[in-house]
GROMACS .gro file of C-alpha atoms in nm:
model
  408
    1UNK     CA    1  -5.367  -4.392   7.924
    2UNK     CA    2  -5.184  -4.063   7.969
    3UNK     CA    3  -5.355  -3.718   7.893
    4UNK     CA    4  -5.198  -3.675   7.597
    5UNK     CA    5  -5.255  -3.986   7.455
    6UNK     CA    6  -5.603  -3.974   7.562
    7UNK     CA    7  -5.650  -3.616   7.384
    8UNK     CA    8  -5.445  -3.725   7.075
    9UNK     CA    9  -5.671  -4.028   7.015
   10UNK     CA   10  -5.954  -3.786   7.075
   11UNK     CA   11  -5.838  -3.573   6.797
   12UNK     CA   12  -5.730  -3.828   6.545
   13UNK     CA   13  -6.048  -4.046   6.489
   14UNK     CA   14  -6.319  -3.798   6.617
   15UNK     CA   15  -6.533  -3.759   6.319
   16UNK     CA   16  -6.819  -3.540   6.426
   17UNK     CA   17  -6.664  -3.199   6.357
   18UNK     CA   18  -6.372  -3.258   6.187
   19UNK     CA   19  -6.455  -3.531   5.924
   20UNK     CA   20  -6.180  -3.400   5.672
   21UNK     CA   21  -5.888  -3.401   5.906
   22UNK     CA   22  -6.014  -3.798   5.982
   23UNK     CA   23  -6.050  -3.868   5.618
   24UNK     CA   24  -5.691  -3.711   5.559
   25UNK     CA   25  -5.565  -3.922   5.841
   26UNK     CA   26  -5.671  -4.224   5.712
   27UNK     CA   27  -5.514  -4.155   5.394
   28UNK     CA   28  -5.184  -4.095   5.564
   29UNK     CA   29  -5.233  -4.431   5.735
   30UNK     CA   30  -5.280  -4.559   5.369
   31UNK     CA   31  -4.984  -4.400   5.229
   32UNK     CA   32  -4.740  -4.599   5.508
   33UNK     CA   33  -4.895  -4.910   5.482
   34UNK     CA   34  -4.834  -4.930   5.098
   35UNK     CA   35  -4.494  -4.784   5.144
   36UNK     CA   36  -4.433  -5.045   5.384
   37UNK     CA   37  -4.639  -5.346   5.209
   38UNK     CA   38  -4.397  -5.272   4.913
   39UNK     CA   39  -4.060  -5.247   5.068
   40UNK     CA   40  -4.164  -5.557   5.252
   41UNK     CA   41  -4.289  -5.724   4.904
   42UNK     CA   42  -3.996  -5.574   4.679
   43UNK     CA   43  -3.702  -5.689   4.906
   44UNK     CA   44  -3.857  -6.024   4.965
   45UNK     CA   45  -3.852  -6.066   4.598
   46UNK     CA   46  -3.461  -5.922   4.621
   47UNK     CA   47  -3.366  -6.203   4.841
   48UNK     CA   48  -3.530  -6.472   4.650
   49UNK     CA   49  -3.367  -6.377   4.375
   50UNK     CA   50  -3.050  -6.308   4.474
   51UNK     CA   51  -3.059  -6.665   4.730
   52UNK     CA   52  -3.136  -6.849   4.354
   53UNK     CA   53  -2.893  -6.703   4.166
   54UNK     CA   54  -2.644  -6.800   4.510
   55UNK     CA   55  -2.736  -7.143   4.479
   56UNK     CA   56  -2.732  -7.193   4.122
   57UNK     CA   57  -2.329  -7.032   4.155
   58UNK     CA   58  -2.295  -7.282   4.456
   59UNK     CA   59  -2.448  -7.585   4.268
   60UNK     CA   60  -2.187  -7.568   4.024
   61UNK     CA   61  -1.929  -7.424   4.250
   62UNK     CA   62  -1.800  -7.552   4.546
   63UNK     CA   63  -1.809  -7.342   4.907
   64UNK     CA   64  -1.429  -7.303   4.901
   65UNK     CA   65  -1.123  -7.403   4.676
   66UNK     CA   66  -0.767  -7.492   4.781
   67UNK     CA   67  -0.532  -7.429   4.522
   68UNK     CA   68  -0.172  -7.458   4.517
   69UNK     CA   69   0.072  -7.166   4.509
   70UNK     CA   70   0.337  -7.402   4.268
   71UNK     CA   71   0.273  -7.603   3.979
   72UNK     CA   72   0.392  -7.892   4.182
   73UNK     CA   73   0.233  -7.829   4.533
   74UNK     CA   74   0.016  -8.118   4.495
   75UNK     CA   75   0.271  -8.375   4.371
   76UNK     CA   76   0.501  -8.211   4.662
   77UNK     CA   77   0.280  -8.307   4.915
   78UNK     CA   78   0.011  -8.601   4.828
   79UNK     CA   79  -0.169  -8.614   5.162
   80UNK     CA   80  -0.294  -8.263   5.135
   81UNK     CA   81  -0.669  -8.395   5.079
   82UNK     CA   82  -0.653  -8.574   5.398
   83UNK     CA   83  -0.506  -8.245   5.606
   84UNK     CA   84  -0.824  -8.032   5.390
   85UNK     CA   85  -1.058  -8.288   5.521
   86UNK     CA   86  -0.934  -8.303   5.882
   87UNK     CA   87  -0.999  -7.937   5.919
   88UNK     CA   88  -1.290  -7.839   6.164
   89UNK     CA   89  -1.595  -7.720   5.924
   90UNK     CA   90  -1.478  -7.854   5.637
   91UNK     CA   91  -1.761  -8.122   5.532
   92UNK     CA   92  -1.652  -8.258   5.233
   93UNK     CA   93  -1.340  -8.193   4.984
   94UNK     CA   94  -1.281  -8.353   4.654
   95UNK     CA   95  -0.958  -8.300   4.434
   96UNK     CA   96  -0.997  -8.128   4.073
   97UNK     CA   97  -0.881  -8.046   3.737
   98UNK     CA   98  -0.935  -7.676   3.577
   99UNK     CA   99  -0.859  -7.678   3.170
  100UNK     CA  100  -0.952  -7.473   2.876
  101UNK     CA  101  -1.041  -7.725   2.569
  102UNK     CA  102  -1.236  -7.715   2.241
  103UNK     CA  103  -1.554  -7.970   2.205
  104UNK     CA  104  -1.631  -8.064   1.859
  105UNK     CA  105  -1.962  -8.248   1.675
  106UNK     CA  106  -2.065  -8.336   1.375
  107UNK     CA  107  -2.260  -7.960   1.396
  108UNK     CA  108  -1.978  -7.723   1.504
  109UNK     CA  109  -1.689  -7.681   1.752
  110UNK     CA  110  -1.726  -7.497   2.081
  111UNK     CA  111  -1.437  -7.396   2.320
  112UNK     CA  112  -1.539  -7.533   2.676
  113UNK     CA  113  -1.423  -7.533   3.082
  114UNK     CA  114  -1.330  -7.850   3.123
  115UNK     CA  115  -1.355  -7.989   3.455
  116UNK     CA  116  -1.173  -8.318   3.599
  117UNK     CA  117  -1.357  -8.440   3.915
  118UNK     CA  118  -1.375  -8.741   4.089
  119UNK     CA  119  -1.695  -8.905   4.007
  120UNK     CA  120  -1.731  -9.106   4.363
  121UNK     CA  121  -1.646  -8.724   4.577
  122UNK     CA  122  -1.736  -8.460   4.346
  123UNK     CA  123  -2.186  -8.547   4.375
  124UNK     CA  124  -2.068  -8.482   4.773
  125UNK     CA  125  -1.943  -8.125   4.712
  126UNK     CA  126  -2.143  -7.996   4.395
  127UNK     CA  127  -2.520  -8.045   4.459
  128UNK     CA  128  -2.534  -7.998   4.043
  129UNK     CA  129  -2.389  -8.315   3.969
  130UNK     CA  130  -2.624  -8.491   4.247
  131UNK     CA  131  -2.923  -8.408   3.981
  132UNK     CA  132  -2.809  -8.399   3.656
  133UNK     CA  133  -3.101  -8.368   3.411
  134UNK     CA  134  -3.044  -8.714   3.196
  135UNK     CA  135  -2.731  -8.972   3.264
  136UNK     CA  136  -2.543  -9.034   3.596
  137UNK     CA  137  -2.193  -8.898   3.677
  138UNK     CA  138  -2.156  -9.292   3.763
  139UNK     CA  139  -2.125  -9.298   3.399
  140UNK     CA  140  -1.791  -9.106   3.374
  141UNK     CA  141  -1.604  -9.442   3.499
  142UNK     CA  142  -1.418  -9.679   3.293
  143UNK     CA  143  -1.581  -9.638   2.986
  144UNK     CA  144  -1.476  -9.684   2.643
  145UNK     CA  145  -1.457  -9.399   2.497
  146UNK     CA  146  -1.436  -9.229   2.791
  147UNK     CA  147  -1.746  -9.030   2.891
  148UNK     CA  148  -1.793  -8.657   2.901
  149UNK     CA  149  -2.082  -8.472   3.109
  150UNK     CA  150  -2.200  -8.139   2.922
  151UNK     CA  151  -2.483  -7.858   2.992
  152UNK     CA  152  -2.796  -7.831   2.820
  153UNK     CA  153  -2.731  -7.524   2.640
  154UNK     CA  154  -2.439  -7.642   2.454
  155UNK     CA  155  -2.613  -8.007   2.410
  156UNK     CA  156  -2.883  -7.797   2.221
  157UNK     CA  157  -2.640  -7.591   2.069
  158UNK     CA  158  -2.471  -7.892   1.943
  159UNK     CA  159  -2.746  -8.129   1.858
  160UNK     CA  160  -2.618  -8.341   2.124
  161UNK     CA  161  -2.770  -8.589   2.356
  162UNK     CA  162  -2.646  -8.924   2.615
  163UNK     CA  163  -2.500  -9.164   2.391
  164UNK     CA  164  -2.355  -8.851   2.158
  165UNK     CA  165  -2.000  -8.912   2.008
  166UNK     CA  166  -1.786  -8.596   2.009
  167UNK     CA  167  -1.371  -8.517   2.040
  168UNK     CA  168  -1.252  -8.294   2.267
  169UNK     CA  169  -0.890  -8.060   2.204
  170UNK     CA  170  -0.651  -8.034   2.429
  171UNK     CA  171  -0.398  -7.721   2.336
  172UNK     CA  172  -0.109  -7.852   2.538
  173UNK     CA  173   0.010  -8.098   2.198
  174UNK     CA  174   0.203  -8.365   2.174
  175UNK     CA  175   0.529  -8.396   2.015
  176UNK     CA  176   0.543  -8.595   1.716
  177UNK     CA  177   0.775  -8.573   1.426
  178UNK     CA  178   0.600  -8.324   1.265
  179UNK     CA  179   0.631  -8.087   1.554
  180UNK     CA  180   0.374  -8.040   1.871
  181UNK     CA  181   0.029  -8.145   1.757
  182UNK     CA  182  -0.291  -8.066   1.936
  183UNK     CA  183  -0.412  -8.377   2.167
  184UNK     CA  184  -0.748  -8.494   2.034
  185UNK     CA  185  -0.928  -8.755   2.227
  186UNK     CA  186  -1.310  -8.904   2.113
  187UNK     CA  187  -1.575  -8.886   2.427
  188UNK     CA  188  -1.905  -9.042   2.426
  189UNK     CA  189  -2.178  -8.770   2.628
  190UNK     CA  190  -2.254  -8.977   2.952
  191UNK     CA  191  -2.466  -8.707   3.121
  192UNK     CA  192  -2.653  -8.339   3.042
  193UNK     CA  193  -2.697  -8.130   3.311
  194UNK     CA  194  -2.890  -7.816   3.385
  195UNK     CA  195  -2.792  -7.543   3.586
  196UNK     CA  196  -3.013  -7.258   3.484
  197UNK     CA  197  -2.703  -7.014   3.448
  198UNK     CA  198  -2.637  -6.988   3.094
  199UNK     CA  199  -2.260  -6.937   3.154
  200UNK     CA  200  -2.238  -7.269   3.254
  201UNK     CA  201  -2.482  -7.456   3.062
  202UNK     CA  202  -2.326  -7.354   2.731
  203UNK     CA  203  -1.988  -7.372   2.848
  204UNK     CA  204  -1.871  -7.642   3.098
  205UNK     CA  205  -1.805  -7.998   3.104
  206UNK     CA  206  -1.675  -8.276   3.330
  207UNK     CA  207  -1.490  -8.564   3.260
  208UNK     CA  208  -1.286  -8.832   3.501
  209UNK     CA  209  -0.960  -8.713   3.665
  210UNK     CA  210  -0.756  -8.966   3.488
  211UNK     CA  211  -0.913  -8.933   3.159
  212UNK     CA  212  -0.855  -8.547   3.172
  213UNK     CA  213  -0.473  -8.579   3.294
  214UNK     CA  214  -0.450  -8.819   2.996
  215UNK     CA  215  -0.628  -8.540   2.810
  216UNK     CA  216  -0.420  -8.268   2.909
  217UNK     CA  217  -0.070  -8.457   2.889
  218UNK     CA  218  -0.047  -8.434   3.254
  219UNK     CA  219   0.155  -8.650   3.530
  220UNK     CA  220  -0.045  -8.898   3.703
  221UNK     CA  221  -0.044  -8.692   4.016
  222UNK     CA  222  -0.153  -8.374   3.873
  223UNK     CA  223  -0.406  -8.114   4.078
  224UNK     CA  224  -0.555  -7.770   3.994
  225UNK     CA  225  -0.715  -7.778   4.383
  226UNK     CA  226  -0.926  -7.919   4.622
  227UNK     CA  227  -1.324  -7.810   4.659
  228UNK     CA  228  -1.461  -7.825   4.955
  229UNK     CA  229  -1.791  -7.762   5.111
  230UNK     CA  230  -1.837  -7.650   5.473
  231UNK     CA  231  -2.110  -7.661   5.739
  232UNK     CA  232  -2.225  -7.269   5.742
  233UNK     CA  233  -2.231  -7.106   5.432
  234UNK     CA  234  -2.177  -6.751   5.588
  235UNK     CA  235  -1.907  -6.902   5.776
  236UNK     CA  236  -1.655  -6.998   5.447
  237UNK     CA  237  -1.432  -6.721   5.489
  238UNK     CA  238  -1.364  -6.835   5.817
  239UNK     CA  239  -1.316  -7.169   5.750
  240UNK     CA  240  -1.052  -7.057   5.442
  241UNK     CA  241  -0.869  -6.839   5.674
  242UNK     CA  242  -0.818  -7.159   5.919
  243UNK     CA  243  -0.711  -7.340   5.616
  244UNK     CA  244  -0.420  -7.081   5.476
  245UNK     CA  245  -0.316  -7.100   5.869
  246UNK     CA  246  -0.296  -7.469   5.892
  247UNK     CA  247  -0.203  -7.554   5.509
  248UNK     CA  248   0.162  -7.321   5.485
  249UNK     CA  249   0.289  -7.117   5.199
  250UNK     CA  250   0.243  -7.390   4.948
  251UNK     CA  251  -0.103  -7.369   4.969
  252UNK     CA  252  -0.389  -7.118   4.971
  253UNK     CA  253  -0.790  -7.084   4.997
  254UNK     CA  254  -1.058  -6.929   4.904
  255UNK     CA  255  -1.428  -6.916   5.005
  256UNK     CA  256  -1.744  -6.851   4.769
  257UNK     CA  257  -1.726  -6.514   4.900
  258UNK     CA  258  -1.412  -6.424   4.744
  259UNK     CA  259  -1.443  -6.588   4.425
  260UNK     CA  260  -1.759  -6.424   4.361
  261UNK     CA  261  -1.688  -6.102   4.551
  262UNK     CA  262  -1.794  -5.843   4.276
  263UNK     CA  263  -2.104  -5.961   4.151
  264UNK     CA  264  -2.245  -6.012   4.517
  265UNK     CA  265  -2.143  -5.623   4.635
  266UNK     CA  266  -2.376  -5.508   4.319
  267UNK     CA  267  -2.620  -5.694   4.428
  268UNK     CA  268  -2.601  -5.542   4.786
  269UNK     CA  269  -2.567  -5.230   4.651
  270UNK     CA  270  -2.860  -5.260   4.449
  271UNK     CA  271  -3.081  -5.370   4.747
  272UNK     CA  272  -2.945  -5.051   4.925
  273UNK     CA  273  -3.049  -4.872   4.608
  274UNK     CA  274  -3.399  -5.032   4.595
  275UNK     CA  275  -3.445  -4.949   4.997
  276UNK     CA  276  -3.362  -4.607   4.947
  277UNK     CA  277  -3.615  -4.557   4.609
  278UNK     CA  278  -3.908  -4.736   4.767
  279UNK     CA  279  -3.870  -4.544   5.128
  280UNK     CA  280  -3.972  -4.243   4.939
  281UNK     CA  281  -4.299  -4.370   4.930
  282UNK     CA  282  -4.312  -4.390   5.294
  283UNK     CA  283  -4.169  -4.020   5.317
  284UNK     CA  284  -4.451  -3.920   5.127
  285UNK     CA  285  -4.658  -4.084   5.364
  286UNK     CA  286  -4.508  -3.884   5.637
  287UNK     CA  287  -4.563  -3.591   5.410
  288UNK     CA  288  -4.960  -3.611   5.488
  289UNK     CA  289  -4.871  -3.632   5.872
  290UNK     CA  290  -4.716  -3.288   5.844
  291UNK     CA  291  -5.027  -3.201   5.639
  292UNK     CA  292  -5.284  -3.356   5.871
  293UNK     CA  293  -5.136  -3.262   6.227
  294UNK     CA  294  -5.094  -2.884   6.045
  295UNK     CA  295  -5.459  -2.859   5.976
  296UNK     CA  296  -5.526  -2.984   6.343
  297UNK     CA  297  -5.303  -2.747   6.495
  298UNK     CA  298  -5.534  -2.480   6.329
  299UNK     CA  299  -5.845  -2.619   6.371
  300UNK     CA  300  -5.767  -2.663   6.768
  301UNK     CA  301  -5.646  -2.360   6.791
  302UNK     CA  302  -5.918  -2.275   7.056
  303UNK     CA  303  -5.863  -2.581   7.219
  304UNK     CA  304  -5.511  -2.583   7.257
  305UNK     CA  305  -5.542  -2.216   7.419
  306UNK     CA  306  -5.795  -2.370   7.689
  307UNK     CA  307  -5.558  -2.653   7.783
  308UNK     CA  308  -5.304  -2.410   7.850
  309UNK     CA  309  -5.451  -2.227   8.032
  310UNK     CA  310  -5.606  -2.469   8.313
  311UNK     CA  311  -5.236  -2.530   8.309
  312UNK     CA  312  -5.162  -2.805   8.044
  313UNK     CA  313  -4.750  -2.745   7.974
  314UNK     CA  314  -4.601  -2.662   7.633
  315UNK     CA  315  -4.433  -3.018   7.660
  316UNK     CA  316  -4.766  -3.193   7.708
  317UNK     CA  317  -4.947  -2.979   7.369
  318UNK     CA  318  -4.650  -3.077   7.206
  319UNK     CA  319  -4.661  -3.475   7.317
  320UNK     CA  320  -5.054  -3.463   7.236
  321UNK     CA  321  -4.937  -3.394   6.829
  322UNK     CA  322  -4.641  -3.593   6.830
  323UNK     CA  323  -4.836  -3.869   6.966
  324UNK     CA  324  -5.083  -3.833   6.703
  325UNK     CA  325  -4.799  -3.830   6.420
  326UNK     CA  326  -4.698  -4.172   6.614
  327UNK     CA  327  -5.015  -4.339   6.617
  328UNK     CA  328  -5.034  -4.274   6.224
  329UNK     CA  329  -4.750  -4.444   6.243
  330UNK     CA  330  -4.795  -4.723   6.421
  331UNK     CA  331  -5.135  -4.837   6.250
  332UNK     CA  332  -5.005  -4.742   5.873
  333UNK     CA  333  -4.718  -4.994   5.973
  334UNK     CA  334  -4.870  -5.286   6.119
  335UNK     CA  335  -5.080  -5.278   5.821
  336UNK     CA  336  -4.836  -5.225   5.603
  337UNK     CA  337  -4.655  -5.525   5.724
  338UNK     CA  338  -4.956  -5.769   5.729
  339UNK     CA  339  -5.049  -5.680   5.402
  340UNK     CA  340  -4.639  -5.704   5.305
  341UNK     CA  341  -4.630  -6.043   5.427
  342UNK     CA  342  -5.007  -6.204   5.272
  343UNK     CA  343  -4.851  -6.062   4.948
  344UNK     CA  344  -4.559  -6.229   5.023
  345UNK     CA  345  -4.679  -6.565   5.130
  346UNK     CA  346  -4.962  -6.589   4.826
  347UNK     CA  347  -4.636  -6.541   4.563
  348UNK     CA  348  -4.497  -6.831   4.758
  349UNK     CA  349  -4.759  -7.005   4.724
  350UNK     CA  350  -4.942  -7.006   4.456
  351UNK     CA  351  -4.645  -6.873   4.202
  352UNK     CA  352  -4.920  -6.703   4.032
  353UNK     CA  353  -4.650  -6.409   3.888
  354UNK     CA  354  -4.460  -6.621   3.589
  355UNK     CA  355  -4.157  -6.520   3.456
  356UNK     CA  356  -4.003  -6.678   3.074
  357UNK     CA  357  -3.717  -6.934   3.135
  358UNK     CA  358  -3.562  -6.819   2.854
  359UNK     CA  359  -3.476  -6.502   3.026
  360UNK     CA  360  -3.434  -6.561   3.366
  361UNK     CA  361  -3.290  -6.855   3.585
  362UNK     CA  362  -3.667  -6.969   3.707
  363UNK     CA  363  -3.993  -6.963   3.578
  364UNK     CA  364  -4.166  -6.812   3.878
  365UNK     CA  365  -4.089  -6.504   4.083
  366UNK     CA  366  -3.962  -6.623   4.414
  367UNK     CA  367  -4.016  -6.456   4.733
  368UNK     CA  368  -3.791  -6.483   5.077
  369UNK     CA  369  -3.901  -6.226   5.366
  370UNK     CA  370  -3.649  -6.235   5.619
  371UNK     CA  371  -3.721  -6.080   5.970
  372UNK     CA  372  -3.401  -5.831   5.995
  373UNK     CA  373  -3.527  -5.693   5.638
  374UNK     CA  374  -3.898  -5.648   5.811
  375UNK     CA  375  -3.739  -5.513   6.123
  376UNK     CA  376  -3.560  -5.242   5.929
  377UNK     CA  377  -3.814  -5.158   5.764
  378UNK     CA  378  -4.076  -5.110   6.008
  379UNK     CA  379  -3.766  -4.913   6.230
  380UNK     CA  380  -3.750  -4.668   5.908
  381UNK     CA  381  -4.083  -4.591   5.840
  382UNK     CA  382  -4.175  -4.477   6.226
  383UNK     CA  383  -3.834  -4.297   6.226
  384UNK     CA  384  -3.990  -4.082   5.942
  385UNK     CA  385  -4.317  -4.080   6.067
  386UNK     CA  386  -4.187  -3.956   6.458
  387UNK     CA  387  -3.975  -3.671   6.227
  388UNK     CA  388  -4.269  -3.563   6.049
  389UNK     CA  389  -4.432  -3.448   6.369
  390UNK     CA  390  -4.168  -3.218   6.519
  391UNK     CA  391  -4.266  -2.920   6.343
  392UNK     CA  392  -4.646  -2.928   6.388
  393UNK     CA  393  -4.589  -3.034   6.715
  394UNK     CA  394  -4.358  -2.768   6.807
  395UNK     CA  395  -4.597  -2.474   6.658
  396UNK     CA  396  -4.890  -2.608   6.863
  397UNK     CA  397  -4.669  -2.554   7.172
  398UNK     CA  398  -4.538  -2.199   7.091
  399UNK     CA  399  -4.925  -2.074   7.070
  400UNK     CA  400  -4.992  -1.821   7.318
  401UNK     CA  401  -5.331  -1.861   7.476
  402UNK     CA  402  -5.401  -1.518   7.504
  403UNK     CA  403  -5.355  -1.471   7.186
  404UNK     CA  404  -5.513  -1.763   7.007
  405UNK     CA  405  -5.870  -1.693   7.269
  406UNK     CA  406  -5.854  -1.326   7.151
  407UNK     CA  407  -5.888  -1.438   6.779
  408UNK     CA  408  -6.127  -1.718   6.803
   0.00000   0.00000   0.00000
C-alpha cells in the first residue's frame, strides 16, 4: 500500500477524533450507492420494457419485408420467394397480402388491416400466429365460409367469438349493371388472437391468400411482399441491404428497424433522458465528497503542514485527498451495484410490483439489467466522484507549512 493510500484510509474511517467527518463519509458512500442502485434499477426496468413492447411489434411483424417497387413485380417475376429464401441470414420468408377492409356483425361495423398470409409459412415468421389465444391458423384452410382470424379487442368490441359469422368489405367493387358495387364476402371467425398492443388487437385480421385475392378482386398471382425473419435481430438491416443488392430495382427491403424507426429513437432518447435525470443523484453524492474532503482539509491542517515538512511533496498531499474522494467512490459503487442488481433480480422474480393490463402491455413490471448499461454506469458515477476531489485536493496541496504550524 502506497503512503498516500495508507494516510487516506487513515483519515477516512478513523473515528476517534474525527467522528463527524466519518459519519459524513458514510453518508456520501450512501448517497452513490442509491444513485447507483437506482440507475441500475430504473434502466433495467427501461429495457424490459422497451424489449416487450419490441417483441410484441415483432410478434405481429415480421424482421424484414420485401416489397415490390411495381404493382406487377411479383407477377413479373414468380420465383422471387425462392431468391428471398436463398439469401444468407434470411431464416424464413412467407409471401403476403396488405388491404384496408370494413368487418361487420350483428353489433356494429369496424374498418380493419386485413392481412393475407399463408397459413402453412406465416406461424414460421410471426411468433403471434404460433399462439393464438383460442382457434388454430390451421383453421383458415378450405373452409366454407372461409375463415377469418381477428384480435381480442375487436372480438370484445364486437361480441364476437370462434364459430362467429361476420362479412367483411372490400372497397375495390365489382362491376355490375348498376355500376361498381362494394365486394362483400361472409367469414366465419376461425381464431382470436392476443397481442397485448391495442393497435393491433382492435384492428387486424388474417385471412388465406386466396380467399383475400378473391376478396380484393385480385389476379391469382397477386403480392403486397414477402416477410421474412432472420437469424440476428440486430443484424436485419444488414441482411435488407444484401437483399436490395441481390433482388434489383424491382424490388426493395426493409428491416424492423426501419419500419419502426421513430418510435424506437424516442425511446432511446428517453433512456438518455432518464440517465441524465437519475445521475443527478449521484452528483449530489459527489457533492458530500467536496463537503467531506473540505472539512478534512481543515481539520488536518496541522497534519498536512508536518508531512510537508519531513518532505512529503505537494503531489503526494494532493494524491492522499484524491484518493480519499476515490475510495468513497469505489465502496458507494460496489454497493450501489449489489444492491441495483438484488433489486433487480427480486422484481424478476417474484413480480411482486403489478401493473393493470388494461393500461399497459403486461401485468407485471419487467426487469432486464444488461452489463454495458451497469458498466456505464458504474464508469459515470467514479468519473464524478474522481472530479469532486480536484478542488479539495488541490487546496490541501497549496498549504504552506509555515503558515498553517504558525496558526495551529
Amino acid at each position: 500500500m502506497s503512503f498516500s493510500t495508507f494516510v487516506a484510509t487513515r483519515y477516512l474511517f478513523s473515528r476517534r477524533k474525527q467522528a463527524f467527518i466519518y459519519v459524513i463519509s458514510l453518508m456520501s458512500i450512501m448517497g452513490v450507492a442509491l444513485g447507483v442502485a437506482a440507475l441500475v434499477v430504473v434502466l433495467g426496468v427501461y429495457n424490459g420494457l422497451t424489449t416487450d413492447m419490441r417483441d410484441k411489434i415483432l410478434g405481429a411483424q415480421a424482421h424484414g419485408v420485401v416489397l415490390g417497387s411495381l404493382p406487377d413485380s411479383f407477377s413479373v417475376e414468380p420465383d422471387i420467394l425462392k431468391v428471398v429464401q436463398d439469401t444468407p441470414g434470411v431464416t424464413g420468408a412467407t409471401p403476403f397480402i396488405y388491404s384496408e377492409v370494413m368487418l361487420s356483425a350483428g353489433t356494429g361495423v369496424k374498418g380493419l388491416i386485413l392481412r393475407g398470409i399463408d397459413p402453412d409459412g406465416a406461424p414460421k415468421v410471426l411468433s403471434m400466429l404460433r399462439s393464438i389465444k383460442r382457434g388454430n391458423v390451421e383453421d383458415l384452410k378450405n373452409t366454407t365460409p372461409p375463415g377469418i382470424i381477428v384480435g381480442e379487442e375487436l372480438a370484445k368490441r364486437l361480441g364476437l367469438a370462434v364459430g362467429s359469422r361476420v362479412n367483411l368489405l372490400s372497397p375495390s367493387g365489382q362491376k355490375s349493371s348498376a355500376g361498381f358495387q362494394p365486394r362483400i364476402r361472409p367469414f366465419a371467425v376461425a381464431g382470436i388472437f392476443k397481442t397485448g398492443m391495442y393497435e393491433y388487437d382492435s384492428s387486424l385480421a388474417f385471412v388465406s391468400l386466396d380467399v383475400c385475392r378473391e376478396l380484393l378482386g385480385m389476379e391469382s398471382d397477386y403480392l403486397t411482399g414477402i416477410e421474412i425473419t432472420v437469424a440476428d435481430l440486430d443484424k436485419a438491416g444488414i441482411v435488407t441491404q444484401a437483399l436490395n443488392d441481390r433482388l434489383g430495382h424491382r424490388f426493395y427491403a426493409r428491416s424492423w428497424q426501419d419500419m419502426n424507426a421513430n418510435l424506437f429513437a424516442a425511446l432511446k432518447l428517453e433512456k438518455i433522458g432518464m440517465f441524465i435525470l437519475l445521475a443527478m443523484v449521484v452528483l449530489i453524492g459527489s457533492f458530500s465528497i467536496v463537503a467531506t474532503l473540505v472539512m478534512l482539509v481543515m481539520e488536518k491542517t496541522k497534519d498536512i503542514a508536518v508531512m510537508m515538512s519531513m518532505g512529503a511533496t505537494r503531489s503526494m498531499v494532493r494524491r492522499i485527498f484524491m484518493c480519499q474522494g476515490c475510495i468513497i467512490g469505489v465502496v458507494g459503487t460496489a454497493i450501489g451495484n449489489a444492491l441495483g442488481l438484488l433489486v433487480g433480480t427480486l422484481l424478476k422474480k417474484y413480480q411482486f410490483i403489478k401493473l393493470p393490463e388494461n393500461v399497459y402491455t403486461l401485468d407485471h413490471l419487467p426487469i432486464i439489467i444488461t452489463l454495458p448499461d451497469v458498466l456505464i454506469i458504474s464508469a459515470s458515477a467514479l468519473l464524478l466522484c474522481f472530479l469532486a476531489t480536484l478542488y479539495p485536493a488541490r487546496q490541501a496541496s497549496r498549504l504552506k507549512p509555515a503558515e498553517a504550524m504558525r496558526y495551529e
